[in-house]
Every structure is written in C-alpha cells, then in structure tokens.
Amino acid sequence: MSSPTEGASETHDREAGSKRGAENLVLLSLAAATLAAVAFGVLVIVLPDTQLLGLALGGSLALLGVAAVVAGQKIVPQEIAIEERTDFGERQPASEVVEMVRDAERGVSRRRLLVGAAGASGAALGAAALVPAVALGPKVGETIAQTPWSRGRRVVDSQDRPITADDVQVGAMLSGFPEGATRREFGASIVIVKVPPGELEISARMRADAPEGVLAFSKICPHAGCAVAIYRHPLYEPTTERPALVCPCHYSTFDVRRGGTLEFGPAGRDLPQLPLELNAARELVATGDFVGQIGPSYLGVRK
Amino acid sequence: MIRNLVDYVDERLGVSPGARKLLRYIFPDHWSFLLGEIALYAFIVLVGTGVFMSLYYVPSDAEAVYRGAYEPLRGLTMTESYLSTVNLSLEVPAGLLMRQTHHWAANLMIIAIVLHLLRILLTGAFRKPREINYLVGVTLLALTVLEGFVGYSMPDDLFSGIGLVISYGVALSIPVFGADLAFLIWGAEYPGSSDFFPRLYIVHVLIVPAAIAGLIGMHMAMIMRQHHAQFPSKLATERNVVGYPMWPGYALKAGGLMFLTAAVLFLLGGLVQINPIWQWGPYEPYLASNGAQPDWYLGWLLGSLRLMPALEIQLGDLTLVPNAFWGGLVFPTITFMLMYAWPWIDRRWFGDRDKHDLLDSPRDNPRRTAIVISYFSWVLIIFIAGSIDRLYLSSTVPYEAQVWFLRIAVIVLPFVVYFATKRLCEELSAREPRPLRGWTGKVVRRTPAGGFETVELDEGVPAVDGANGRNGGPVVKEEAGAGEGARGS
Ligand code: FES
C-alpha cells in the first residue's frame, strides 16, 4: 500500500456492451431457470423422485449459469485492463518494521532471560492444554490382547447355531463366532476350513488343535485388520496354487495346509490359530484362546 | 438505490477505496486458471449439501433395527449411523439428491485441486513470490483428502468400515505410540467406543471444514495481494498484469461458472448413482468383500499398502515397525513432503532465485515438466495398484503377478516417463518459431527503461534454455519473443 499509484489500472481496450440478441437469450434462460426452480420446489413436495429433482435443480442452475456467462460475455462492456505490479520487500519499509519490533527491547537489561522465560511458560501451557487429550482413550494395556475366546466356548454361526465338524466341507470356508459374545468385537470372528488330515504340513501340536483336519483362524488380518474373506481353493491343483485364505484388502495370502503361514502379501505375521476340539455332539469347541495375538501389528507384538 | 446503499455503508465503514480496487481487480485470462475456481465452487456445494445432511445424520454406534422401506435390509440390526444414512438416502425428500451431489462434489473438488496443482507445477507458478501460497494450496489438498476419507467413513456401511479398519491398522503401526494413538482416536479397541462416531462427525462438519475455509480465505487473500501470475504475451510482462477487470464482465462469468459447476454436480447427483450404501449393507468387523474400493482419491494409499513387500523391522519374534507403517504412513508422508519442498528443490536445481510473475509454458522447461510428470506417473501407478482387484476380477492374470509387475513398474516407469517427457518438450519447443534460437535478422525489442530499440541478431545471441531469467533479464527475453505472442494468454 506504499505507492499512491498502486492498484491503478489503465484501460487498454474497451468496447461497449449490449446486443439485442444476447439480451433476449439471457431473458429466456432466466425465465426458464425460474420455472425449473419452481418445479424443484413443487417436486420436493409432490413427487420427490431423485432423478427429476436432480434435473430440475441442475437445470435451473445450468440456465442461471448460461445467463450469467452470456451476460458477462456479450451484454456488459468488455474491457482489457493493464495494471503495473507493485514490488514487495523494499528494503526501506522492511527495515523500519524491524526497528519498530526491536524498539521494545530498548533499555531492557535481561532480554534473553525474559524471552526465554516467556517461551518456557508458553510451552508449558501448551503442553498442559494437550494433556486432557490423553483422557480421550483408555490405556492400551491388556485390552488389546483380549478376545472373547476361552476353553469350552462353543463355535456358532451367524444364526447362533452350533457348528459341527460335519458342517465343514473340504474346499469351503465358514465364519464362526464364540457362543454368547458380541460379534462386533474385534477378536470374535473366526474362519473355519477343512483340510484332509493327510495333507496337513503342520506341527503335531497344531495338528492336535485341528480335529479331523478342521482348522480355525482369526478372521482379522494381521496386516491392517480387514476380514480375511476369500478362500482360494484350487479346482485342479497341478496348474493352480495351493489352498489359501486371502485378505481382499492388500492380498495377504495364508497357506492353510501350513497352518495359516503367510505365503504372499504384506502381513508381518501368520494367521493366529484357534485351538479346537469336538464335543460328544461333534460340535466345535474352543480349547483356549488364539495361539498368538489377533489384529494388526504394533510395536511389541510377538509373532 | 445503489447510490444510497453505497453511501450508507461508506459513511459508516469507509470501504469505497477498497471496493473500487476490488471491482478493478484484474484477472488474466486462461482456461487453466479456472481449475482452482472450480474447486472453490465444489466446496460451496459441499457446504450447502452438507448442512442439509447434517440435519438428518445420527453419529452413533447404538444398535437399532431397520424398519424402513428397503426390503432387503428390513429386520436387520445396524448402527444408528448406518440407519440414519439409509433413511436419509431412501426416505427424506431430496435426501439422496443431496447425498449423491455431496459425494460427486467431493470427487470434483479433489480432482480440480490435483489438476490445479499440476498446472501450478508445470508453469512454475510456485516460484517466488508465490511459495507461501503454494504451501497453503498443498495443505488444502491434504485436508480435502482427509475430509473426504472421514466423510466416506461416517455412514458405517461395509466399505466405510473397511476403510476405517485399515486406518486403525495403520495407526497401530506407528512406532512407539501407535497403539496408544489408535486407542486415543477410537476410544477403545477397534471398532471403537460409542464416542467414535461423534468424533468423526465433529471432525467432518466442523474442524476440517473450518480449517479448509480459513485456508481458502488465506489463499485468495494472497492471490489478491500479489495478483495472478500470467502467461507472456504482447502486452503481458513481468512488471504488469493484463486481463479482465473483475467488474462487470469477469464477475458475471465467474458467477456463471459457479452455477454451471453446481448444475453439473446436481445433475450428476440426480442422475448418476454414487456409493449406494443400502446395497453394501452395514459393516461388521468380520465382513469384507472382494472388489471393495475406497473412493478413488484414496486409491494411492490402498495401492501403496498393496505394493509394499512383506518388510518389517523385527527383533527376534518381537515386532518393532509393522509393515502397514511403510505403505500407510511413510509413503504418503514422502509424497506430500516432496510436494511441499518442490519450490525449494526447483530453486536449487535451476539456480533461479528471481521473482516471477510470468509463467513458463511447460515445454519451455523440459526438465521441470519431465520431473513433474514423472512424479505424477509414480503416484498414478501406485494408484492403479489400488484398483487391481477390478483387474483381477475381470482378467485371469493372478494378483501375485499383477503386484509384481506393478512393483517393477513403480521403479522403472517414472524414469521412462521422465526421459520421454523431456524429449517431447524439447521437440515441441524446437518446432516453435523462436526468434532467439538459431535465427538471424533484426528484431525490435523493448528496453528495460520502456523505450524501443532495434537489435541485430546473429550467433552472438545467447541461446535461451528453458529456465527463465537465468540468462539476462526475463523482461527483455519475453518481449523479444513477442512474435510468439499468440501463444499464452
Ligand atoms: S489388511 Fe489384510 S492384507 Fe492388509
């Protein structure tokens, strides 16, 4: 805002406005825009059909837009103007500002100390203001490692019916939940698959947790927590891959014959297995919590 | 009447000098300058339609049974968030129109910002004196993407839940305090406490939009203060600004563009379905679907998580840095840091610290154009990786092969694109009539003092390579190139 001429522009080229035809066009579009706007109002009350509403409102806006553009282009005077630019950052005023700011410290003896103290108290106050944010969430503690599974919990399907060993077919995947727990809980859902026991390539301990080759895993992907919802089961093995559970989010692929070990994709851990046994009615029952922690990894999680 | 109004306000507030300047504010004319305006108009539509929806949306994870009009969902238990969004879509008059328009407007705002950014980068508009405003612009892009993601998460339909759980996984993956941070945001282990949806809501309707509105204000104030940059032409020099005054023609045309933008958005909102959440169903942590896609502007994050090889930092069986950290946080941080740092990298690279109010044509600076296009191609490939499940579903190529192909492409393609673009620019540039390149004869040119002089041109003339202002005064160069004035503005 320094120089008096700043912002003064000169006209380079100007031509007077108003053409009869353009005016007619604008009038026509404005009239139609009004009609369409009224139509929108009426439609909302009598026939709120999304497509008609969109046509009416969009149409009204489009006509208004056309009217404005034509008016701007054809009716009002057209002008090209030129203006000189102002230079910023001139040394003189800038150094004056510096002087004015410095003015405050004239005669102040312990400037460093005062500024330092002010900075420290400001920082302390800022930090104090942030502390209440800590109350937003609970401590992670043990809660993150907890799941509703424990010894003796029956496995049920989404209709709360117990799942038996005979419900699980080779090549198919079932989803299961702990009986009586909320299914929304992160650690609740499992996937159940069956592998002919002769094909399993797992340790004796894992084998003991998989009665008749029925394997259960956490359904929550250890990469970022999506549901492992795809079971890739080859129809003709010599030409296709091994049976695997696949997470649709980033394609972490878990080999079921090897007990859910990672075969491809970004996950850092294998799928945690849920140890199972069969009760007298051949229903699936958990014999404990998952082997390993469920859910996405974080610092300190063990494989 | 106008006289009375102006007098009334002016006697009380003394605004006339400011108003006069505003009405005479000069807009240089070029179609690419409208991209930022379109983003602004989309934002206005977003606020309008958003206010409408906020009157119906219930941010709550309380469970309720659906008893509405849509048969397939009837009797299902779902959260209030999902239920209220389904009702907004299917039962509130004009509710679906508003919701779909809102969604289309979000898409348009982000694409307009990205193209605007591309224009700024390719023409060198980020250079001095506009670096500060450039930083504001990049921040606006980041905030708009965040706002889009939060908005997309609010309906609690299947897809929004999948997006949220991944962001939870990424939050957990942050070294040292990741788990605490995730619990802080969600209020409990995923899917979170009952505070979570109210938090999303306030972030989406107040905190982020207020920040966006504030930054848009700053963005425009700085443009007004510095005036637009402009392409060189017969009239336009480094010292002036040439174009249409705001009043009346430009204001009418800009207003018209606003109405037309809104018209397109409402027509899309009314006629073209987007995110039909009642078809996706409510989210449960145990559900996922193949072909699940976030909104496109998150595709680059999905893609980076997918392409990242299984790399973690581990100590024995202890996880130190989980994999999701690389794709989910390190990659977007690098992407944005590169964007933020570009004005200073460019300055270093071309050794150009001058003030520039004239824009480069992309072909005139082949190296900058090549690096910018190569950078965008890098992001684009990763973005494509975010949609390979579509490819997977529609082709027989297994996803493993696709992922490997794209991993290689991410490294190789940017180089190929760099050299191809550079070559293309050089050729385009060479084909143009350029008095200063290998041309002899006489030209009339303007002296820095404002007069005119006739100059004999021969081999003695310095070859001007793209970087403006490096060899001699840019004013002289551009004016000497007046013969090409038809290009530009
Ligand atoms: S969440 Fe399963 S692969 Fe990323």
Tab-separated table of C-alpha atoms in Angstrom, chain A residues 19-233:
chain	number	residue	atom	x	y	z
A	19	LYS	CA	-26.534	-6.776	-28.030
A	20	ARG	CA	-30.207	-7.258	-28.508
A	21	GLY	CA	-29.960	-10.959	-29.328
A	22	ALA	CA	-27.837	-11.697	-26.283
A	23	GLU	CA	-30.271	-9.855	-24.063
A	24	ASN	CA	-33.114	-11.975	-25.369
A	25	LEU	CA	-31.156	-15.139	-24.742
A	26	VAL	CA	-30.388	-14.101	-21.169
A	27	LEU	CA	-34.011	-13.193	-20.522
A	28	LEU	CA	-35.127	-16.534	-21.879
A	29	SER	CA	-32.685	-18.523	-19.748
A	30	LEU	CA	-33.557	-16.549	-16.646
A	31	ALA	CA	-37.237	-17.251	-17.193
A	32	ALA	CA	-36.564	-20.935	-17.729
A	33	ALA	CA	-34.301	-21.018	-14.654
A	34	THR	CA	-37.112	-19.566	-12.589
A	35	LEU	CA	-39.529	-22.165	-13.899
A	36	ALA	CA	-37.133	-25.013	-13.166
A	37	ALA	CA	-36.538	-23.713	-9.643
A	38	VAL	CA	-40.278	-23.591	-9.019
A	39	ALA	CA	-40.581	-27.088	-10.461
A	40	PHE	CA	-37.946	-28.287	-7.969
A	41	GLY	CA	-39.935	-26.867	-5.070
A	42	VAL	CA	-43.124	-28.471	-6.273
A	43	LEU	CA	-41.430	-31.808	-6.897
A	44	VAL	CA	-39.972	-31.981	-3.388
A	45	ILE	CA	-43.495	-31.823	-2.051
A	46	VAL	CA	-45.475	-33.880	-4.531
A	47	LEU	CA	-43.043	-36.251	-6.226
A	48	PRO	CA	-39.605	-36.411	-4.615
A	49	ASP	CA	-38.030	-38.551	-7.295
A	50	THR	CA	-34.248	-38.182	-7.176
A	51	GLN	CA	-33.792	-38.040	-10.922
A	52	LEU	CA	-36.486	-35.463	-11.525
A	53	LEU	CA	-35.223	-33.398	-8.602
A	54	GLY	CA	-31.698	-33.519	-9.990
A	55	LEU	CA	-32.908	-32.486	-13.420
A	56	ALA	CA	-34.950	-29.597	-12.045
A	57	LEU	CA	-32.317	-28.204	-9.685
A	58	GLY	CA	-29.401	-28.923	-12.001
A	59	GLY	CA	-31.350	-27.491	-14.924
A	60	SER	CA	-32.211	-24.328	-13.046
A	61	LEU	CA	-28.580	-23.824	-12.040
A	62	ALA	CA	-27.372	-24.539	-15.554
A	63	LEU	CA	-29.742	-21.963	-17.047
A	64	LEU	CA	-28.692	-19.431	-14.459
A	65	GLY	CA	-25.073	-20.171	-15.304
A	66	VAL	CA	-25.675	-19.741	-19.013
A	67	ALA	CA	-27.473	-16.443	-18.385
A	68	ALA	CA	-24.588	-15.144	-16.275
A	69	VAL	CA	-21.920	-16.217	-18.734
A	70	VAL	CA	-23.735	-14.752	-21.739
A	71	ALA	CA	-24.350	-11.536	-19.828
A	72	GLY	CA	-20.705	-11.351	-18.836
A	73	GLN	CA	-19.516	-12.127	-22.334
A	74	LYS	CA	-21.980	-10.247	-24.536
A	75	ILE	CA	-24.080	-7.706	-22.663
A	76	VAL	CA	-21.859	-5.747	-20.316
A	77	PRO	CA	-18.975	-3.646	-21.639
A	78	GLN	CA	-15.870	-5.647	-22.477
A	79	GLU	CA	-12.585	-4.343	-21.302
A	80	ILE	CA	-8.969	-5.405	-21.132
A	81	ALA	CA	-7.039	-3.526	-18.498
A	82	ILE	CA	-3.382	-3.267	-17.612
A	83	GLU	CA	-2.004	-2.557	-14.196
A	84	GLU	CA	1.556	-2.135	-13.009
A	85	ARG	CA	2.622	-4.604	-10.364
A	86	THR	CA	3.875	-3.373	-7.027
A	87	ASP	CA	7.206	-4.552	-5.753
A	88	PHE	CA	7.145	-6.023	-2.297
A	89	GLY	CA	10.046	-6.417	0.052
A	90	GLU	CA	11.574	-2.973	-0.395
A	91	ARG	CA	14.459	-2.622	1.988
A	92	GLN	CA	13.378	0.688	3.485
A	93	PRO	CA	9.941	-0.123	4.973
A	94	ALA	CA	11.051	-3.638	5.902
A	95	SER	CA	13.970	-2.415	7.941
A	96	GLU	CA	11.682	0.150	9.578
A	97	VAL	CA	9.483	-2.694	10.749
A	98	VAL	CA	12.493	-4.496	12.143
A	99	GLU	CA	13.425	-1.333	14.005
A	100	MET	CA	9.929	-0.946	15.412
A	101	VAL	CA	9.923	-4.521	16.674
A	102	ARG	CA	13.366	-4.046	18.201
A	103	ASP	CA	12.153	-0.867	19.848
A	104	ALA	CA	10.534	-2.931	22.561
A	105	GLU	CA	13.852	-4.130	23.921
A	106	ARG	CA	15.364	-0.708	24.421
A	107	GLY	CA	16.605	-0.397	27.990
A	108	VAL	CA	15.639	-3.939	28.866
A	109	SER	CA	18.594	-5.481	30.629
A	110	ARG	CA	17.816	-9.185	30.857
A	111	ARG	CA	16.180	-9.605	27.488
A	112	ARG	CA	17.358	-13.165	26.847
A	113	LEU	CA	16.160	-14.338	30.215
A	114	LEU	CA	12.738	-12.709	29.868
A	115	VAL	CA	12.146	-14.058	26.380
A	116	GLY	CA	13.331	-17.481	27.478
A	117	ALA	CA	11.032	-17.477	30.476
A	118	ALA	CA	8.084	-16.387	28.350
A	119	GLY	CA	8.848	-19.143	25.841
A	120	ALA	CA	9.105	-21.751	28.583
A	121	SER	CA	5.828	-20.811	30.208
A	122	GLY	CA	4.117	-20.718	26.801
A	123	ALA	CA	5.395	-24.200	26.027
A	124	ALA	CA	4.309	-25.471	29.434
A	125	LEU	CA	0.846	-24.018	28.975
A	126	GLY	CA	0.583	-25.546	25.501
A	127	ALA	CA	1.607	-28.930	26.831
A	128	ALA	CA	-0.853	-28.588	29.693
A	129	ALA	CA	-3.618	-27.898	27.193
A	130	LEU	CA	-2.762	-31.128	25.392
A	131	VAL	CA	-2.836	-33.351	28.462
A	132	PRO	CA	-6.638	-33.664	28.633
A	133	ALA	CA	-6.487	-35.232	25.173
A	134	VAL	CA	-4.928	-38.255	26.830
A	135	ALA	CA	-8.258	-38.860	28.512
A	136	LEU	CA	-9.823	-39.445	25.086
A	137	GLY	CA	-8.769	-43.060	25.061
A	138	PRO	CA	-8.159	-45.790	27.598
A	139	LYS	CA	-4.736	-47.242	28.204
A	140	VAL	CA	-3.904	-49.966	25.741
A	141	GLY	CA	-2.729	-52.311	28.474
A	142	GLU	CA	-4.121	-55.780	28.206
A	143	THR	CA	-7.391	-54.917	26.495
A	144	ILE	CA	-5.878	-55.120	23.043
A	145	ALA	CA	-4.788	-58.701	23.630
A	146	GLN	CA	-8.150	-59.894	24.917
A	147	THR	CA	-10.626	-61.882	22.876
A	148	PRO	CA	-13.925	-63.494	23.902
A	149	TRP	CA	-12.496	-66.977	23.311
A	150	SER	CA	-11.672	-69.318	26.167
A	151	ARG	CA	-11.653	-73.012	26.950
A	152	GLY	CA	-15.058	-74.628	26.426
A	153	ARG	CA	-16.614	-71.869	24.270
A	154	ARG	CA	-18.703	-73.399	21.523
A	155	VAL	CA	-18.382	-72.155	17.955
A	156	VAL	CA	-21.632	-70.883	16.457
A	157	ASP	CA	-22.547	-69.480	13.052
A	158	SER	CA	-24.124	-66.123	12.309
A	159	GLN	CA	-27.566	-67.535	13.268
A	160	ASP	CA	-26.195	-68.689	16.645
A	161	ARG	CA	-26.408	-72.369	15.664
A	162	PRO	CA	-23.507	-74.533	16.822
A	163	ILE	CA	-21.205	-75.627	14.012
A	164	THR	CA	-20.373	-79.313	13.855
A	165	ALA	CA	-17.385	-80.988	12.247
A	166	ASP	CA	-19.695	-82.305	9.532
A	167	ASP	CA	-20.794	-78.778	8.541
A	168	VAL	CA	-17.277	-78.020	7.387
A	169	GLN	CA	-16.556	-79.252	3.869
A	170	VAL	CA	-13.189	-79.516	2.217
A	171	GLY	CA	-12.904	-76.548	-0.136
A	172	ALA	CA	-15.443	-74.383	1.645
A	173	MET	CA	-14.971	-71.679	4.247
A	174	LEU	CA	-17.261	-70.965	7.188
A	175	SER	CA	-17.371	-67.987	9.529
A	176	GLY	CA	-17.749	-68.709	13.232
A	177	PHE	CA	-18.243	-66.768	16.444
A	178	PRO	CA	-17.953	-67.519	20.167
A	179	GLU	CA	-21.303	-68.536	21.585
A	180	GLY	CA	-22.925	-65.726	23.507
A	181	ALA	CA	-20.403	-62.990	22.678
A	182	THR	CA	-20.996	-59.878	20.591
A	183	ARG	CA	-19.888	-60.498	17.045
A	184	ARG	CA	-18.789	-56.925	16.559
A	185	GLU	CA	-15.864	-57.452	18.871
A	186	PHE	CA	-12.550	-57.470	17.050
A	187	GLY	CA	-11.351	-60.796	18.406
A	188	ALA	CA	-14.637	-62.634	17.948
A	189	SER	CA	-14.798	-63.828	14.369
A	190	ILE	CA	-13.006	-66.885	13.019
A	191	VAL	CA	-12.753	-68.643	9.690
A	192	ILE	CA	-13.085	-72.420	9.627
A	193	VAL	CA	-11.717	-74.620	6.838
A	194	LYS	CA	-11.128	-78.307	6.481
A	195	VAL	CA	-8.023	-79.925	5.070
A	196	PRO	CA	-7.779	-83.720	4.695
A	197	PRO	CA	-5.509	-84.588	7.656
A	198	GLY	CA	-3.035	-86.346	5.354
A	199	GLU	CA	-2.348	-83.073	3.513
A	200	LEU	CA	-1.555	-81.013	6.603
A	201	GLU	CA	2.037	-79.835	6.855
A	202	ILE	CA	1.997	-78.626	10.442
A	203	SER	CA	3.479	-79.459	13.801
A	204	ALA	CA	1.982	-82.150	15.990
A	205	ARG	CA	0.757	-79.518	18.447
A	206	MET	CA	-1.135	-77.567	15.769
A	207	ARG	CA	-2.467	-80.842	14.448
A	208	ALA	CA	-3.902	-81.605	17.883
A	209	ASP	CA	-5.777	-78.282	17.698
A	210	ALA	CA	-7.340	-79.265	14.376
A	211	PRO	CA	-9.614	-82.258	14.971
A	212	GLU	CA	-10.262	-84.191	11.732
A	213	GLY	CA	-8.355	-81.509	9.855
A	214	VAL	CA	-10.768	-78.735	10.848
A	215	LEU	CA	-8.697	-75.576	11.267
A	216	ALA	CA	-9.920	-72.305	12.776
A	217	PHE	CA	-8.129	-68.968	12.404
A	218	SER	CA	-8.837	-65.421	13.465
A	219	LYS	CA	-10.712	-63.726	10.647
A	220	ILE	CA	-8.939	-60.429	11.312
A	221	CYS	CA	-5.974	-59.927	9.009
A	222	PRO	CA	-2.737	-59.352	10.929
A	223	HIS	CA	-1.716	-56.734	8.356
A	224	ALA	CA	-4.226	-53.938	8.863
A	225	GLY	CA	-7.309	-55.626	10.230
A	226	CYS	CA	-9.588	-56.365	7.286
A	227	ALA	CA	-11.652	-59.523	7.333
A	228	VAL	CA	-9.883	-62.408	5.622
A	229	ALA	CA	-12.893	-63.152	3.500
A	230	ILE	CA	-11.654	-65.108	0.499
A	231	TYR	CA	-10.844	-68.794	0.341
A	232	ARG	CA	-8.827	-69.606	-2.722
A	233	HIS	CA	-9.340	-73.289	-3.264
